Amino acid sequence: MRLGPITTGGHRMTTRPGDNRWVVVAGALIIQMSLGAVYIWSVFQTPLLAQFPGWSETQVTLPAQLVIAVFAVAVILGGRLQDRLGPRLVGTVGGLILGLGLILAGLTNDFAEGPALAWLVGTYAVLGGLGIGMAYVCPVATCVKWFPDKRGLITGLAVAGFGAGAFFFAPLARALIGGGDYELFGIALFPLPQAGVFDTFMVLGVIFLTAVVLGAQLLRNPPAGYCPEGWTPPAATSPTPSQTDFSPGEMLRTPTFWLLWVTYLAGSTAGLMVIMKAAPIWEAFSLSAVAEVPVSYERFATIASAAAMAVAVLALFNAAGRILWGRVSDTIGRKQTLILMFVLCALVLFALDWMRLYPLYLLGVSLVALCFGGYLALYPAITADYYGTRHIGVNYGLLFTAYGSGGLLGPFLAAVLLETAGGVEYQALDAGGVLTTRVFQLGEYDAAFLAAGLLCLGAAVLTLALRAPARGDSRLGTAEATATSGAPPGVPAYEQS
């Protein structure tokens, strides 16, 4: 059924009750769960160091840093393309590129240590990051357009799968790399053969390619002037598109954008530092307390399994944070919610080095992930609130470069500030199934946790100055523009101060 155009506050809106916008959300979740497996890198770190013992902590971290950076830059490209070509085509291409990158990453073992790192960076980080970025922006931009009535909640849902993906894929990767059961919450569900670290890249590549391409087929933009059935924009907040839709250039000239960028950088740096290092941090905590040397195969397998489970559990909180904080921000406001998240994250980071009992460690990294997930939900919603949805793909892509910079800075800080505390021998199976002795380099992360916590506190203070941009902001300072023009129409009242 199709109703004719209706006029609300000067707009001609089209209401189409027959459009099931939740199908688009389903497609978004399928895509994002596969893309979110980028967060399982820490599961690969120790096996890669065993295969290439000449690699340093900084070198094995490099692909994790660069995949986030390329991902963020690719969001700009994907945003521009999906604004022009639609989300279905761009999401499909992104899935194909991501799958190809991981499949090619499976050939890394064919190279010596130096060329192998370059190959892994080129395939996993560059191709994988390009595919993730192109596919990631499509569900976010599409869902924002379908749900003007639930913007905070729906952006949280649209990116929740990205956080949840690691919950399923971290245990899968661990089981495939070393052989053994696929476990969730310590419950063995089914056995898997030992594929090794490189064939595991290939298996995941095939899975992600298939899932992202299928999910992309469910994406489509709403018709022009779409308005959800039964919802009417408040007359006081119904401006013409020219009043609220900032072009990318106009947005970049507002001080508000740069304040958002800096705070997004701080939150991403802190969150990604923990998320991308969660497994080796727990392994270091555990092995530093083990008396037996070398650590038996069974003992180390238990520690590695617990480390992978930590990655999976924090993935659930990462996903839950995107929904929870998005919903909270719809109620109390984006600004207030951001401040709350930054303060909570800082307090946890200050205490994390003392959380060396496994339940406490799970609690700590999960709370960091909960806050990190909220950043990924709130910043696209803020972009739409402040700068409109007409150019949301490119505009959010530009803001998302802060996330990419955090992907470089967070793992880098963790590696650089790591205080080496010696090595511990442990037993593991090689590719041929033979028991061999390897060395795990212990490290202390307390300085990295402190630095990340201070970044979050700084971001909370900066967020206090956050103001909605006005048209004059590209020519005037924020305070002057707000005083002369007022907050732009369409921004919720609680965001105008």
Short mmCIF file of C-alpha atoms in Angstrom, two decimals:
data_model
loop_
_atom_site.label_atom_id
_atom_site.label_comp_id
_atom_site.label_asym_id
_atom_site.label_seq_id
_atom_site.Cartn_x
_atom_site.Cartn_y
_atom_site.Cartn_z
CA MET A 1 0.00 0.00 0.00
CA ARG A 2 1.24 3.49 -0.79
CA LEU A 3 -0.08 6.71 0.64
CA GLY A 4 0.21 9.99 -1.19
CA PRO A 5 2.60 12.74 -0.23
CA ILE A 6 1.87 14.61 2.97
CA THR A 7 3.15 17.97 4.04
CA THR A 8 4.86 18.41 7.42
CA GLY A 9 6.61 21.60 8.41
CA GLY A 10 7.19 22.60 4.79
CA HIS A 11 8.33 19.11 3.68
CA ARG A 12 6.62 16.76 1.29
CA MET A 13 6.98 13.39 2.98
CA THR A 14 6.15 10.01 1.51
CA THR A 15 4.91 7.31 3.86
CA ARG A 16 5.13 3.74 2.59
CA PRO A 17 3.75 1.28 5.15
CA GLY A 18 4.69 -1.61 2.84
CA ASP A 19 8.41 -0.93 3.24
CA ASN A 20 9.90 -3.28 5.81
CA ARG A 21 12.85 -1.29 7.03
CA TRP A 22 13.87 -4.04 9.44
CA VAL A 23 15.00 -6.17 6.50
CA VAL A 24 17.68 -3.55 5.94
CA VAL A 25 18.74 -3.92 9.60
CA ALA A 26 19.01 -7.70 9.11
CA GLY A 27 21.31 -7.15 6.14
CA ALA A 28 23.35 -4.68 8.18
CA LEU A 29 23.87 -7.19 10.99
CA ILE A 30 24.94 -9.97 8.61
CA ILE A 31 27.53 -7.69 7.03
CA GLN A 32 28.83 -6.19 10.25
CA MET A 33 29.31 -9.51 12.03
CA SER A 34 31.75 -10.55 9.33
CA LEU A 35 33.53 -7.21 9.17
CA GLY A 36 33.90 -7.16 12.96
CA ALA A 37 36.25 -10.13 12.85
CA VAL A 38 38.99 -7.52 12.37
CA TYR A 39 38.98 -7.40 16.18
CA ILE A 40 40.27 -10.99 16.52
CA TRP A 41 43.82 -10.11 15.48
CA SER A 42 45.15 -10.75 18.99
CA VAL A 43 44.29 -14.45 18.54
CA PHE A 44 46.75 -14.59 15.62
CA GLN A 45 49.58 -12.73 17.35
CA THR A 46 51.21 -15.51 19.37
CA PRO A 47 50.96 -18.15 16.57
CA LEU A 48 52.46 -15.69 14.09
CA LEU A 49 55.37 -14.95 16.42
CA ALA A 50 55.93 -18.71 16.72
CA GLN A 51 56.08 -19.01 12.90
CA PHE A 52 58.30 -15.93 12.52
CA PRO A 53 60.41 -15.68 15.70
CA GLY A 54 62.43 -12.84 14.20
CA TRP A 55 59.43 -10.52 14.27
CA SER A 56 59.30 -8.00 17.10
CA GLU A 57 56.22 -7.00 19.11
CA THR A 58 55.98 -3.85 17.00
CA GLN A 59 56.20 -5.78 13.73
CA VAL A 60 53.54 -8.35 14.60
CA THR A 61 51.29 -5.46 15.66
CA LEU A 62 51.74 -3.61 12.34
CA PRO A 63 49.03 -5.44 10.33
CA ALA A 64 46.51 -4.80 13.15
CA GLN A 65 47.37 -1.10 13.13
CA LEU A 66 47.26 -0.67 9.37
CA VAL A 67 44.05 -2.63 8.77
CA ILE A 68 42.23 -0.15 11.05
CA ALA A 69 43.87 2.84 9.34
CA VAL A 70 43.07 1.61 5.82
CA PHE A 71 39.58 0.68 6.97
CA ALA A 72 38.97 4.24 8.16
CA VAL A 73 40.24 5.86 4.96
CA ALA A 74 38.23 3.39 2.86
CA VAL A 75 35.06 4.49 4.68
CA ILE A 76 35.42 7.86 2.94
CA LEU A 77 35.72 6.16 -0.46
CA GLY A 78 32.88 3.78 0.32
CA GLY A 79 30.72 6.62 1.61
CA ARG A 80 31.18 8.66 -1.54
CA LEU A 81 30.51 5.67 -3.78
CA GLN A 82 27.44 4.50 -1.88
CA ASP A 83 26.02 8.04 -1.92
CA ARG A 84 26.21 7.84 -5.73
CA LEU A 85 25.80 4.14 -6.59
CA GLY A 86 23.73 2.86 -3.69
CA PRO A 87 24.66 0.59 -0.76
CA ARG A 88 23.99 -2.78 -2.41
CA LEU A 89 26.65 -2.54 -5.11
CA VAL A 90 29.30 -0.95 -2.91
CA GLY A 91 28.70 -3.43 -0.07
CA THR A 92 29.04 -6.33 -2.50
CA VAL A 93 32.34 -5.05 -3.87
CA GLY A 94 33.62 -4.51 -0.33
CA GLY A 95 32.83 -8.13 0.59
CA LEU A 96 34.67 -9.43 -2.47
CA ILE A 97 37.78 -7.37 -1.69
CA LEU A 98 37.78 -8.39 1.99
CA GLY A 99 37.49 -12.08 1.16
CA LEU A 100 40.25 -11.86 -1.44
CA GLY A 101 42.56 -10.11 1.01
CA LEU A 102 42.22 -12.80 3.68
CA ILE A 103 42.51 -15.65 1.19
CA LEU A 104 45.74 -14.17 -0.13
CA ALA A 105 46.96 -13.63 3.47
CA GLY A 106 46.93 -17.43 3.73
CA LEU A 107 49.96 -17.51 1.41
CA THR A 108 52.14 -15.59 3.89
CA ASN A 109 54.08 -18.70 4.90
CA ASP A 110 55.47 -18.98 1.35
CA PHE A 111 57.80 -16.04 2.08
CA ALA A 112 60.83 -15.44 4.28
CA GLU A 113 60.32 -13.34 7.44
CA GLY A 114 60.90 -9.90 5.88
CA PRO A 115 58.83 -10.37 2.70
CA ALA A 116 56.21 -12.29 4.72
CA LEU A 117 55.45 -9.23 6.84
CA ALA A 118 55.14 -7.06 3.73
CA TRP A 119 52.82 -9.63 2.12
CA LEU A 120 50.65 -9.88 5.24
CA VAL A 121 50.38 -6.11 5.43
CA GLY A 122 49.47 -5.85 1.75
CA THR A 123 46.81 -8.57 1.86
CA TYR A 124 45.30 -8.58 5.35
CA ALA A 125 45.78 -4.90 6.15
CA VAL A 126 45.50 -3.09 2.81
CA LEU A 127 43.08 -5.28 0.83
CA GLY A 128 41.22 -6.40 3.95
CA GLY A 129 40.97 -2.86 5.30
CA LEU A 130 39.78 -1.54 1.94
CA GLY A 131 37.03 -4.16 1.77
CA ILE A 132 35.95 -3.59 5.37
CA GLY A 133 35.76 0.18 4.92
CA MET A 134 33.74 0.01 1.72
CA ALA A 135 31.25 -2.47 3.17
CA TYR A 136 31.06 -0.94 6.66
CA VAL A 137 29.70 2.46 5.71
CA CYS A 138 26.82 1.07 3.64
CA PRO A 139 24.71 -0.38 6.49
CA VAL A 140 25.37 2.67 8.71
CA ALA A 141 24.40 5.25 6.08
CA THR A 142 21.39 3.24 4.93
CA CYS A 143 19.94 2.55 8.39
CA VAL A 144 20.25 6.21 9.43
CA LYS A 145 18.05 7.18 6.46
CA TRP A 146 15.41 4.54 7.23
CA PHE A 147 15.15 5.40 10.96
CA PRO A 148 14.99 9.16 11.58
CA ASP A 149 12.76 8.37 14.55
CA LYS A 150 15.27 6.07 16.32
CA ARG A 151 18.61 7.42 15.16
CA GLY A 152 20.70 6.65 18.25
CA LEU A 153 19.26 3.16 18.73
CA ILE A 154 19.45 2.19 15.09
CA THR A 155 23.02 3.31 14.54
CA GLY A 156 23.84 1.18 17.57
CA LEU A 157 22.06 -1.80 16.03
CA ALA A 158 23.62 -1.16 12.62
CA VAL A 159 27.12 -1.47 14.03
CA ALA A 160 26.37 -3.97 16.83
CA GLY A 161 27.25 -6.88 14.59
CA PHE A 162 30.67 -5.37 14.02
CA GLY A 163 31.35 -5.72 17.72
CA ALA A 164 29.70 -9.13 18.07
CA GLY A 165 31.55 -10.76 15.19
CA ALA A 166 34.61 -11.50 17.29
CA PHE A 167 32.46 -13.44 19.78
CA PHE A 168 31.89 -16.15 17.22
CA PHE A 169 35.05 -15.89 15.16
CA ALA A 170 37.72 -15.61 17.88
CA PRO A 171 37.02 -19.13 19.22
CA LEU A 172 36.73 -20.39 15.64
CA ALA A 173 40.12 -18.97 14.71
CA ARG A 174 41.76 -20.32 17.88
CA ALA A 175 40.34 -23.82 17.34
CA LEU A 176 41.36 -23.89 13.68
CA ILE A 177 44.87 -22.60 14.38
CA GLY A 178 45.73 -25.12 17.07
CA GLY A 179 43.13 -27.82 16.56
CA GLY A 180 40.53 -28.82 19.14
CA ASP A 181 36.97 -28.00 20.03
CA TYR A 182 35.03 -24.90 19.09
CA GLU A 183 34.11 -23.50 22.48
CA LEU A 184 31.76 -20.81 23.71
CA PHE A 185 31.86 -19.93 27.42
CA GLY A 186 34.02 -22.99 28.01
CA ILE A 187 31.45 -25.35 26.48
CA ALA A 188 32.85 -27.59 23.71
CA LEU A 189 30.36 -27.54 20.84
CA PHE A 190 32.12 -29.50 18.08
CA PRO A 191 35.69 -30.54 17.16
CA LEU A 192 37.73 -28.84 14.45
CA PRO A 193 40.87 -30.06 12.69
CA GLN A 194 44.16 -28.21 13.04
CA ALA A 195 44.43 -25.93 10.01
CA GLY A 196 47.30 -23.76 11.18
CA VAL A 197 47.41 -19.99 11.23
CA PHE A 198 47.65 -19.48 7.46
CA ASP A 199 44.89 -21.83 6.33
CA THR A 200 42.72 -20.21 9.00
CA PHE A 201 43.10 -16.91 7.16
CA MET A 202 41.79 -18.63 4.02
CA VAL A 203 38.83 -20.26 5.76
CA LEU A 204 37.77 -16.95 7.28
CA GLY A 205 38.21 -15.23 3.92
CA VAL A 206 35.70 -17.56 2.28
CA ILE A 207 33.22 -17.15 5.16
CA PHE A 208 33.43 -13.36 5.16
CA LEU A 209 33.19 -13.02 1.39
CA THR A 210 30.03 -15.12 1.29
CA ALA A 211 28.32 -13.45 4.26
CA VAL A 212 29.03 -9.84 3.26
CA VAL A 213 27.94 -10.34 -0.34
CA LEU A 214 24.69 -11.99 0.77
CA GLY A 215 23.98 -9.34 3.40
CA ALA A 216 24.56 -6.54 0.90
CA GLN A 217 21.68 -7.78 -1.22
CA LEU A 218 19.26 -6.71 1.55
CA LEU A 219 20.42 -3.08 1.55
CA ARG A 220 18.57 -0.31 -0.28
CA ASN A 221 17.93 3.36 0.30
CA PRO A 222 14.44 4.61 1.24
CA PRO A 223 12.44 6.60 -1.33
CA ALA A 224 12.99 10.34 -1.49
CA GLY A 225 11.20 12.13 1.33
CA TYR A 226 10.60 8.89 3.23
CA CYS A 227 8.90 9.22 6.62
CA PRO A 228 8.20 6.22 8.90
CA GLU A 229 4.53 5.41 9.25
CA GLY A 230 3.01 6.99 12.34
CA TRP A 231 5.92 9.36 12.96
CA THR A 232 5.91 13.08 12.20
CA PRO A 233 8.97 15.28 12.63
CA PRO A 234 8.27 18.02 15.19
CA ALA A 235 7.32 21.22 13.38
CA ALA A 236 9.97 23.17 15.28
CA THR A 237 12.67 20.88 14.02
CA SER A 238 11.66 20.55 10.38
CA PRO A 239 14.03 22.70 8.38
CA THR A 240 14.63 22.54 4.69
CA PRO A 241 17.52 20.29 3.64
CA SER A 242 19.70 23.30 2.84
CA GLN A 243 19.54 24.34 6.50
CA THR A 244 20.75 21.08 8.04
CA ASP A 245 22.59 19.20 5.28
CA PHE A 246 26.21 20.32 5.46
CA SER A 247 28.45 19.42 2.55
CA PRO A 248 31.77 17.78 3.48
CA GLY A 249 33.60 21.06 2.91
CA GLU A 250 31.17 23.01 5.08
CA MET A 251 31.43 20.42 7.83
CA LEU A 252 35.25 20.52 7.82
CA ARG A 253 35.16 24.28 8.37
CA THR A 254 33.20 23.99 11.62
CA PRO A 255 35.17 23.83 14.90
CA THR A 256 32.65 21.29 16.18
CA PHE A 257 33.88 18.74 13.65
CA TRP A 258 37.46 18.96 14.92
CA LEU A 259 36.40 18.70 18.55
CA LEU A 260 34.44 15.56 17.63
CA TRP A 261 37.46 14.24 15.72
CA VAL A 262 39.88 14.66 18.64
CA THR A 263 37.57 13.05 21.19
CA TYR A 264 36.77 10.17 18.79
CA LEU A 265 40.54 9.67 18.39
CA ALA A 266 41.04 9.47 22.16
CA GLY A 267 38.24 6.95 22.67
CA SER A 268 39.32 4.80 19.72
CA THR A 269 42.95 4.79 20.85
CA ALA A 270 42.04 3.57 24.32
CA GLY A 271 39.52 1.00 23.13
CA LEU A 272 41.61 -0.47 20.33
CA MET A 273 44.69 -0.67 22.56
CA VAL A 274 42.84 -3.16 24.75
CA ILE A 275 40.72 -4.91 22.11
CA MET A 276 43.59 -5.60 19.69
CA LYS A 277 45.85 -6.81 22.54
CA ALA A 278 43.35 -8.59 24.79
CA ALA A 279 44.66 -12.11 24.15
CA PRO A 280 48.42 -11.46 24.58
CA ILE A 281 47.75 -9.27 27.64
CA TRP A 282 45.97 -12.15 29.37
CA GLU A 283 48.66 -14.60 28.26
CA ALA A 284 51.30 -12.30 29.75
CA PHE A 285 49.31 -11.93 33.00
CA SER A 286 48.92 -15.72 33.26
CA LEU A 287 52.42 -16.82 32.27
CA SER A 288 54.06 -14.34 34.63
CA ALA A 289 52.43 -16.24 37.51
CA VAL A 290 53.26 -19.78 36.29
CA ALA A 291 56.03 -21.59 38.20
CA GLU A 292 56.61 -24.58 35.89
CA VAL A 293 59.08 -24.12 33.04
CA PRO A 294 58.56 -24.95 30.29
CA VAL A 295 54.81 -24.48 30.52
CA SER A 296 53.17 -27.72 29.45
CA TYR A 297 51.20 -27.96 26.24
CA GLU A 298 47.98 -28.58 28.15
CA ARG A 299 48.53 -25.61 30.49
CA PHE A 300 49.37 -23.23 27.67
CA ALA A 301 46.40 -24.47 25.61
CA THR A 302 44.15 -23.64 28.58
CA ILE A 303 45.66 -20.15 28.86
CA ALA A 304 45.31 -19.56 25.10
CA SER A 305 41.71 -20.76 25.21
CA ALA A 306 40.94 -18.36 28.06
CA ALA A 307 42.61 -15.54 26.10
CA ALA A 308 40.45 -16.28 23.06
CA MET A 309 37.37 -16.40 25.28
CA ALA A 310 38.27 -12.96 26.63
CA VAL A 311 38.27 -11.66 23.05
CA ALA A 312 34.89 -13.30 22.47
CA VAL A 313 33.33 -11.96 25.68
CA LEU A 314 34.54 -8.42 25.14
CA ALA A 315 33.06 -8.68 21.64
CA LEU A 316 29.64 -9.21 23.20
CA PHE A 317 30.07 -6.13 25.36
CA ASN A 318 31.38 -4.21 22.34
CA ALA A 319 28.16 -5.07 20.53
CA ALA A 320 25.94 -4.44 23.56
CA GLY A 321 27.55 -1.04 24.09
CA ARG A 322 26.53 0.06 20.62
CA ILE A 323 22.88 -0.65 21.36
CA LEU A 324 22.88 0.39 25.01
CA TRP A 325 24.65 3.73 24.67
CA GLY A 326 22.79 4.53 21.45
CA ARG A 327 19.49 4.08 23.28
CA VAL A 328 20.72 6.05 26.31
CA SER A 329 21.83 8.91 24.06
CA ASP A 330 18.34 9.13 22.56
CA THR A 331 17.09 9.78 26.10
CA ILE A 332 19.69 11.95 27.86
CA GLY A 333 21.58 13.34 24.85
CA ARG A 334 24.72 12.47 22.90
CA LYS A 335 26.98 14.89 24.78
CA GLN A 336 26.05 13.68 28.26
CA THR A 337 26.36 10.06 27.17
CA LEU A 338 29.82 10.61 25.69
CA ILE A 339 31.08 12.19 28.91
CA LEU A 340 29.75 9.28 30.94
CA MET A 341 31.45 6.73 28.67
CA PHE A 342 34.81 8.52 28.66
CA VAL A 343 34.90 8.76 32.46
CA LEU A 344 33.92 5.11 32.95
CA CYS A 345 36.50 3.93 30.43
CA ALA A 346 39.24 5.98 32.09
CA LEU A 347 38.50 4.60 35.56
CA VAL A 348 38.62 1.01 34.30
CA LEU A 349 41.90 1.56 32.46
CA PHE A 350 43.52 3.00 35.58
CA ALA A 351 42.62 -0.23 37.44
CA LEU A 352 43.18 -2.80 34.67
CA ASP A 353 46.77 -3.72 35.59
CA TRP A 354 45.52 -4.96 38.98
CA MET A 355 42.74 -7.07 37.45
CA ARG A 356 44.83 -10.24 37.11
CA LEU A 357 42.25 -12.73 38.29
CA TYR A 358 40.41 -14.02 35.21
CA PRO A 359 36.89 -12.88 36.24
CA LEU A 360 38.25 -9.41 37.06
CA TYR A 361 40.17 -9.28 33.78
CA LEU A 362 37.02 -10.21 31.86
CA LEU A 363 35.12 -7.48 33.70
CA GLY A 364 37.78 -4.87 32.96
CA VAL A 365 38.22 -5.53 29.24
CA SER A 366 34.46 -5.96 28.83
CA LEU A 367 33.75 -2.52 30.33
CA VAL A 368 36.36 -0.95 28.05
CA ALA A 369 34.70 -2.71 25.10
CA LEU A 370 31.26 -1.57 26.28
CA CYS A 371 32.38 2.05 26.15
CA PHE A 372 34.26 1.58 22.89
CA GLY A 373 31.12 0.16 21.28
CA GLY A 374 29.25 3.26 22.37
CA TYR A 375 31.68 5.51 20.51
CA LEU A 376 30.97 3.61 17.30
CA ALA A 377 27.24 4.11 17.80
CA LEU A 378 27.18 7.73 18.94
CA TYR A 379 29.51 9.40 16.49
CA PRO A 380 27.52 8.46 13.34
CA ALA A 381 24.35 9.57 15.14
CA ILE A 382 25.98 12.88 16.09
CA THR A 383 27.14 13.35 12.50
CA ALA A 384 23.56 12.91 11.30
CA ASP A 385 22.18 15.15 14.07
CA TYR A 386 24.59 17.99 13.41
CA TYR A 387 25.30 17.77 9.69
CA GLY A 388 22.24 16.06 8.16
CA THR A 389 21.88 12.80 6.22
CA ARG A 390 22.24 13.96 2.62
CA HIS A 391 26.04 13.56 2.71
CA ILE A 392 26.17 11.18 5.67
CA GLY A 393 28.35 8.62 3.86
CA VAL A 394 31.21 11.02 3.16
CA ASN A 395 30.72 13.17 6.25
CA TYR A 396 30.89 10.26 8.65
CA GLY A 397 33.74 8.80 6.61
CA LEU A 398 35.76 11.94 7.28
CA LEU A 399 35.01 11.80 10.99
CA PHE A 400 35.80 8.09 10.98
CA THR A 401 39.43 8.85 10.11
CA ALA A 402 39.77 9.55 13.85
CA TYR A 403 38.97 5.88 14.46
CA GLY A 404 41.60 4.89 11.91
CA SER A 405 44.17 7.10 13.58
CA GLY A 406 43.26 5.48 16.88
CA GLY A 407 43.86 2.11 15.24
CA LEU A 408 47.41 3.22 14.52
CA LEU A 409 48.00 4.93 17.84
CA GLY A 410 46.42 2.45 20.27
CA PRO A 411 48.32 -0.75 19.39
CA PHE A 412 51.45 1.38 18.80
CA LEU A 413 51.28 2.79 22.33
CA ALA A 414 50.75 -0.70 23.73
CA ALA A 415 53.83 -2.00 21.89
CA VAL A 416 56.08 1.01 22.54
CA LEU A 417 55.15 1.42 26.21
CA LEU A 418 55.45 -2.32 26.82
CA GLU A 419 58.08 -3.00 29.48
CA THR A 420 59.80 -6.29 28.61
CA ALA A 421 59.98 -8.63 31.59
CA GLY A 422 61.85 -11.63 30.15
CA GLY A 423 60.67 -14.76 28.39
CA VAL A 424 58.86 -17.95 29.42
CA GLU A 425 59.26 -21.25 27.57
CA TYR A 426 56.09 -23.11 26.65
CA GLN A 427 55.24 -26.24 24.65
CA ALA A 428 53.13 -26.15 21.49
CA LEU A 429 52.44 -28.27 18.43
CA ASP A 430 54.15 -27.31 15.20
CA ALA A 431 52.51 -27.57 11.76
CA GLY A 432 53.36 -31.28 11.64
CA GLY A 433 51.76 -32.00 15.01
CA VAL A 434 55.12 -32.44 16.79
CA LEU A 435 55.53 -31.02 20.29
CA THR A 436 58.10 -28.20 20.34
CA THR A 437 59.35 -25.64 22.85
CA ARG A 438 58.85 -21.93 22.15
CA VAL A 439 59.43 -18.71 24.06
CA PHE A 440 56.74 -16.20 25.05
CA GLN A 441 58.06 -12.69 25.67
CA LEU A 442 56.51 -11.33 28.85
CA GLY A 443 55.67 -7.65 29.17
CA GLU A 444 54.08 -5.13 31.52
CA TYR A 445 51.30 -2.93 30.11
CA ASP A 446 50.73 -0.60 33.08
CA ALA A 447 52.20 2.48 31.36
CA ALA A 448 50.01 1.88 28.29
CA PHE A 449 46.89 1.57 30.43
CA LEU A 450 47.72 4.81 32.23
CA ALA A 451 48.27 6.69 28.96
CA ALA A 452 44.98 5.43 27.54
CA GLY A 453 43.10 6.37 30.70
CA LEU A 454 44.47 9.90 30.61
CA LEU A 455 43.38 10.23 26.97
CA CYS A 456 39.82 9.31 27.96
CA LEU A 457 39.77 11.83 30.80
CA GLY A 458 41.01 14.52 28.42
CA ALA A 459 38.26 13.60 25.95
CA ALA A 460 35.63 13.93 28.69
CA VAL A 461 36.84 17.45 29.48
CA LEU A 462 36.84 18.46 25.80
CA THR A 463 33.33 17.07 25.33
CA LEU A 464 32.06 19.58 27.89
CA ALA A 465 32.71 22.25 25.23
CA LEU A 466 30.74 20.42 22.52
CA ARG A 467 28.13 22.63 20.83
CA ALA A 468 25.90 22.03 17.83
CA PRO A 469 27.32 23.72 14.71
CA ALA A 470 25.49 26.59 13.05
CA ARG A 471 25.71 27.71 9.44
CA GLY A 472 28.00 30.56 10.41
CA ASP A 473 30.54 28.18 11.96
CA SER A 474 32.47 27.92 8.69
CA ARG A 475 33.20 31.65 8.95
CA LEU A 476 32.92 32.35 12.71
CA GLY A 477 34.03 30.71 15.89
CA THR A 478 31.51 28.28 17.40
CA ALA A 479 30.52 30.53 20.27
CA GLU A 480 30.02 33.58 18.04
CA ALA A 481 28.06 31.64 15.44
CA THR A 482 25.80 30.11 18.07
CA ALA A 483 25.16 33.50 19.63
CA THR A 484 24.21 35.08 16.31
CA SER A 485 22.43 32.23 14.59
CA GLY A 486 21.36 29.86 17.34
CA ALA A 487 21.62 26.09 17.10
CA PRO A 488 20.61 24.71 13.72
CA PRO A 489 17.06 23.51 13.34
CA GLY A 490 16.69 19.77 13.55
CA VAL A 491 19.16 19.29 16.41
CA PRO A 492 17.51 17.99 19.58
CA ALA A 493 17.08 20.59 22.31
CA TYR A 494 19.33 18.72 24.70
CA GLU A 495 22.20 18.97 22.15
CA GLN A 496 21.96 22.73 21.80
CA SER A 497 23.88 23.49 24.98
#
